[in-house]
CSV table of C-alpha atoms in Angstrom, one decimal:
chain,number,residue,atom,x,y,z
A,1137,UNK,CA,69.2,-37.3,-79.9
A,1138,UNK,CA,68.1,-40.8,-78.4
A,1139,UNK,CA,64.9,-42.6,-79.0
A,1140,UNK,CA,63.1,-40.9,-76.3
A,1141,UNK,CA,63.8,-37.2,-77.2
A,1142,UNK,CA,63.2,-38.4,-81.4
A,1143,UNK,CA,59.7,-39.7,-79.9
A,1144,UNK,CA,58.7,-36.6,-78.2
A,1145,UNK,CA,59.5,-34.1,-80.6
A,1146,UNK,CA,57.4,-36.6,-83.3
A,1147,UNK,CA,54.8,-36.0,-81.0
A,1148,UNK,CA,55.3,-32.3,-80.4
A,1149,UNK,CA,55.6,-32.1,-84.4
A,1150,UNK,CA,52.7,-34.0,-85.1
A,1151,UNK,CA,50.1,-33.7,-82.5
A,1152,UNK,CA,50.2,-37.2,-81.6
A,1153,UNK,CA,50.5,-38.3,-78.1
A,1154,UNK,CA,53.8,-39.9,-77.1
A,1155,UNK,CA,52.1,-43.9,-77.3
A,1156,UNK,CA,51.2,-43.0,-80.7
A,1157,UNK,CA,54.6,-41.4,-82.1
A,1158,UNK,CA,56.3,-44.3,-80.1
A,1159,UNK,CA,53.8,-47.0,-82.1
A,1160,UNK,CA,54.6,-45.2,-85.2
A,1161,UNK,CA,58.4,-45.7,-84.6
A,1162,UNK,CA,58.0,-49.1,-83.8
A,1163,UNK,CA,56.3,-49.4,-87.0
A,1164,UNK,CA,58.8,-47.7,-89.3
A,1165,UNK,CA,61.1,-50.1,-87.6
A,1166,UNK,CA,59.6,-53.3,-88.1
A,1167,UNK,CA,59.0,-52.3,-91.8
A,1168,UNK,CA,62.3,-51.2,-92.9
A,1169,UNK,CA,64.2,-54.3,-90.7
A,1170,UNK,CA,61.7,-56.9,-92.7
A,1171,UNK,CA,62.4,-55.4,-96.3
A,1172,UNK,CA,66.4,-55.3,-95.2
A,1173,UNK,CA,65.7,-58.8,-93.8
A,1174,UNK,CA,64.7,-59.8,-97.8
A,1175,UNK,CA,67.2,-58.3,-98.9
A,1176,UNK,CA,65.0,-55.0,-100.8
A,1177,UNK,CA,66.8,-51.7,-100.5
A,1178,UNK,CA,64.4,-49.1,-98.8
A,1179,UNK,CA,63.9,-45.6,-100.6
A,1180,UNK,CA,62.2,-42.7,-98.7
A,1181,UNK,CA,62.3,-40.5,-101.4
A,1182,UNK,CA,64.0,-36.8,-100.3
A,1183,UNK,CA,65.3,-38.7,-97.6
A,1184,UNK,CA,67.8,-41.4,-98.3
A,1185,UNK,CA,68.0,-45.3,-99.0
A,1186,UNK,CA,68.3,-48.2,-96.5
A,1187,UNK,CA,70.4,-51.0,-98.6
A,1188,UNK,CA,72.1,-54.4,-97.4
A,1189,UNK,CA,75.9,-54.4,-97.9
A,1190,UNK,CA,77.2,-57.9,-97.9
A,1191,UNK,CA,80.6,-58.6,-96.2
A,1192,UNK,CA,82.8,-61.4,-97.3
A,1193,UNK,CA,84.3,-63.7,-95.1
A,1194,UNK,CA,88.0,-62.6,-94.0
A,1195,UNK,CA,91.2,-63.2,-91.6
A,1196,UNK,CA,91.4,-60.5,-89.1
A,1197,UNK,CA,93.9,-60.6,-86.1
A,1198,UNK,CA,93.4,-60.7,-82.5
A,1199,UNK,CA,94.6,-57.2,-81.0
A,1200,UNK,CA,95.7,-59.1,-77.4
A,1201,UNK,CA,97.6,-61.8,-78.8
A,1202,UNK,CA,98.6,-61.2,-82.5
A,1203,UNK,CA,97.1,-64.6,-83.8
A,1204,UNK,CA,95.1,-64.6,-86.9
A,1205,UNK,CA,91.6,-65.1,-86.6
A,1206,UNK,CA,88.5,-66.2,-89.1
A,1207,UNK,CA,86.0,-63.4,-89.7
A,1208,UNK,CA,82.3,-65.0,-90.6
A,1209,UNK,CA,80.4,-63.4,-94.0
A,1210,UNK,CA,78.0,-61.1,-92.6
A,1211,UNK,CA,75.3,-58.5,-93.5
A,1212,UNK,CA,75.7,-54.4,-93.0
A,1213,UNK,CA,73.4,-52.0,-93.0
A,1214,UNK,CA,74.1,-49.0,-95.7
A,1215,UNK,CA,72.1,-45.2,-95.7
A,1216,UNK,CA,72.8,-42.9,-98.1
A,1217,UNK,CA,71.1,-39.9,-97.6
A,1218,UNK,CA,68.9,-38.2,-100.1
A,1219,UNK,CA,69.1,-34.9,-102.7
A,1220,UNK,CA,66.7,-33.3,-100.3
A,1221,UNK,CA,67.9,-34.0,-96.9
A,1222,UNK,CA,71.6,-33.2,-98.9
A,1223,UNK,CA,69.6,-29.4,-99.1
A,1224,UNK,CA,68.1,-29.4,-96.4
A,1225,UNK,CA,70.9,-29.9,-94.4
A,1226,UNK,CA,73.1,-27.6,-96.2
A,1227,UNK,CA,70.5,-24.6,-96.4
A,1228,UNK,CA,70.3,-21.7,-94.4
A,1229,UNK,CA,67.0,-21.4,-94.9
A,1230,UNK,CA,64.7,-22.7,-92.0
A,1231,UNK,CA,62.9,-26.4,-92.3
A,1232,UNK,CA,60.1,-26.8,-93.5
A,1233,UNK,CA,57.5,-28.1,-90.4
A,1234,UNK,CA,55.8,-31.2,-91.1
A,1235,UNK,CA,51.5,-31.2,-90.9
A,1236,UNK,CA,50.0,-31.8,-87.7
A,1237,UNK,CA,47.7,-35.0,-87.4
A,1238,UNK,CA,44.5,-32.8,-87.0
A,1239,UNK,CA,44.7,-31.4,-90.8
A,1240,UNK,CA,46.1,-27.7,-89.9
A,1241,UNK,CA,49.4,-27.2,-91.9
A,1242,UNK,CA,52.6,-27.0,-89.7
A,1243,UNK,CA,54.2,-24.1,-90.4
A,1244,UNK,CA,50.8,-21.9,-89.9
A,1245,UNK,CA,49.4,-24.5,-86.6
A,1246,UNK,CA,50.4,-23.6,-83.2
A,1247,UNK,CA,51.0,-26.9,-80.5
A,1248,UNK,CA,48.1,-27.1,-78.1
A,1249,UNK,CA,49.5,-25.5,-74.9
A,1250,UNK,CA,49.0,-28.6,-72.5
A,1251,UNK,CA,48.3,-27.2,-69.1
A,1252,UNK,CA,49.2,-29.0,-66.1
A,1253,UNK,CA,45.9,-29.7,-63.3
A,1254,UNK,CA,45.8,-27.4,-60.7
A,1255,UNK,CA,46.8,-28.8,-57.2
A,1256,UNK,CA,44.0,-30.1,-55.3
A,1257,UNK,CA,43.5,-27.6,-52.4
A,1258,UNK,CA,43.2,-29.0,-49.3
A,1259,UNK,CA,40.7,-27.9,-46.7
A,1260,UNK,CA,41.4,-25.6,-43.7
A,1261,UNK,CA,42.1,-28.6,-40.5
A,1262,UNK,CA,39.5,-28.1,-38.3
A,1263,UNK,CA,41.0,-28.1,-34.8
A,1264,UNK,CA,38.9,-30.0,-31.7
A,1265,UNK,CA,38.4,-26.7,-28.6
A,1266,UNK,CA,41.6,-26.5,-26.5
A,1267,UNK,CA,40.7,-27.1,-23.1
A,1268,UNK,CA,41.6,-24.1,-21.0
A,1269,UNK,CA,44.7,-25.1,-18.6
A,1270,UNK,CA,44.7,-23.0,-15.5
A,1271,UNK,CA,47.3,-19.9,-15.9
A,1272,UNK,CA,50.8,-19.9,-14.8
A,1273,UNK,CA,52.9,-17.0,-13.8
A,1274,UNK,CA,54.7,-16.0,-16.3
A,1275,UNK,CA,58.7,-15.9,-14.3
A,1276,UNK,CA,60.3,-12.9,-14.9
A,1277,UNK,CA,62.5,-12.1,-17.4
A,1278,UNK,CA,66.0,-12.2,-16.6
A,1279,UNK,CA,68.8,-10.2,-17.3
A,1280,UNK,CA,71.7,-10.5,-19.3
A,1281,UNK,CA,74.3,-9.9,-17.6
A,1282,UNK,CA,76.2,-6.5,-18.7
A,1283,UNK,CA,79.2,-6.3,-20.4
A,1284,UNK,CA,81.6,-3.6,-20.1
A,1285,UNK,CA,82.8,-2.0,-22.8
A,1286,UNK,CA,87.0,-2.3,-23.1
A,1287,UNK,CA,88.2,0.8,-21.8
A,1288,UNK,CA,89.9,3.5,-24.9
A,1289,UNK,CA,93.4,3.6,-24.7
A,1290,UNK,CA,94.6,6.9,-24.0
A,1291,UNK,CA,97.4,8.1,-25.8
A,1292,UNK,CA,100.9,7.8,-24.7
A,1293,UNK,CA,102.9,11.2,-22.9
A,1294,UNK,CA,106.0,12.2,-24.1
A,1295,UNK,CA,108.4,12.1,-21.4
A,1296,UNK,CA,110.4,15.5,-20.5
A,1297,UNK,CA,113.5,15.8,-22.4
A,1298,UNK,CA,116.3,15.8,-19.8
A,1299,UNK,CA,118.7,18.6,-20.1
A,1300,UNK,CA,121.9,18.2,-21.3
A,1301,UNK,CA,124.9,18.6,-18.7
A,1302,UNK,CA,127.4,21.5,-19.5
């Protein structure tokens, strides 16, 4: 799933339009980089924790030529998921739907059937009076030319035996 298709089926879920589940992701973003950026670990209870994994400095090797190379200290990013999406994801049993923005439950709401606007109809063209040309003789029809039919083939004659000479 990419961003797009996480953002529409927030807003499918939800009941939000797609600016506002987008906004909301954007949101969810900014938070979690910023408390990773002070280095606080991020827990979404049920869910998992976002924590800052530190990487020492190291020597590493250049695949091309073989020569060793300096790696810098950086920062990682670590999830580990939580008990319940542990369950979740590991029951059989189907999720449970999260509540809609308008205050009906999920599992019991139905999504608004969005219906598209009818085309707009155009009107009939209204054509100007053709001016009567003067009539033509219609030429007469001409004839294809026939085709004969290949002639049957009729079937071969046996040729009289000859008598034998005595």
């Amino acid at each position: 799933m990419n961003r797009t298709e996480l953002i529409g089926e927030v807003s499918k879920h939800t009941g939000l339009t797609t600016k506002q589940a987008e906004s909301g992701l954007k949101a969810f973003e900014y938070v979690v980089t910023s408390a990773l950026r002070g280095n606080d670990t991020v827990r979404i209870t049920g869910f998992g924790t976002f924590k800052v994994r530190d990487r020492a400095a190291r020597r590493g090797r250049n695949p091309q030529t073989g020569a060793p190379v300096r790696i810098k200290a950086s920062k990682g990013i670590g999830f580990a998921a939580g008990a319940g999406l542990k369950k979740d994801l590991n029951s059989r049993s189907p999720l449970e739907k999260p509540d809609r923005v308008d205050g009906v439950a999920g599992s019991a709401a139905k999504a608004p059937v969005a219906r598209k606007a009818a085309p707009a109809k155009k009107a009939p063209a209204t054509k100007a009076p053709a001016k009567k040309a003067p009539a033509k003789k219609a030429a007469p029809a001409k004839k294809a030319p026939a085709t004969k039919a290949p002639a049957k083939k009729a079937p071969a004659k046996k040729a009289p035996a000859k008598k034998a000479a005595r």
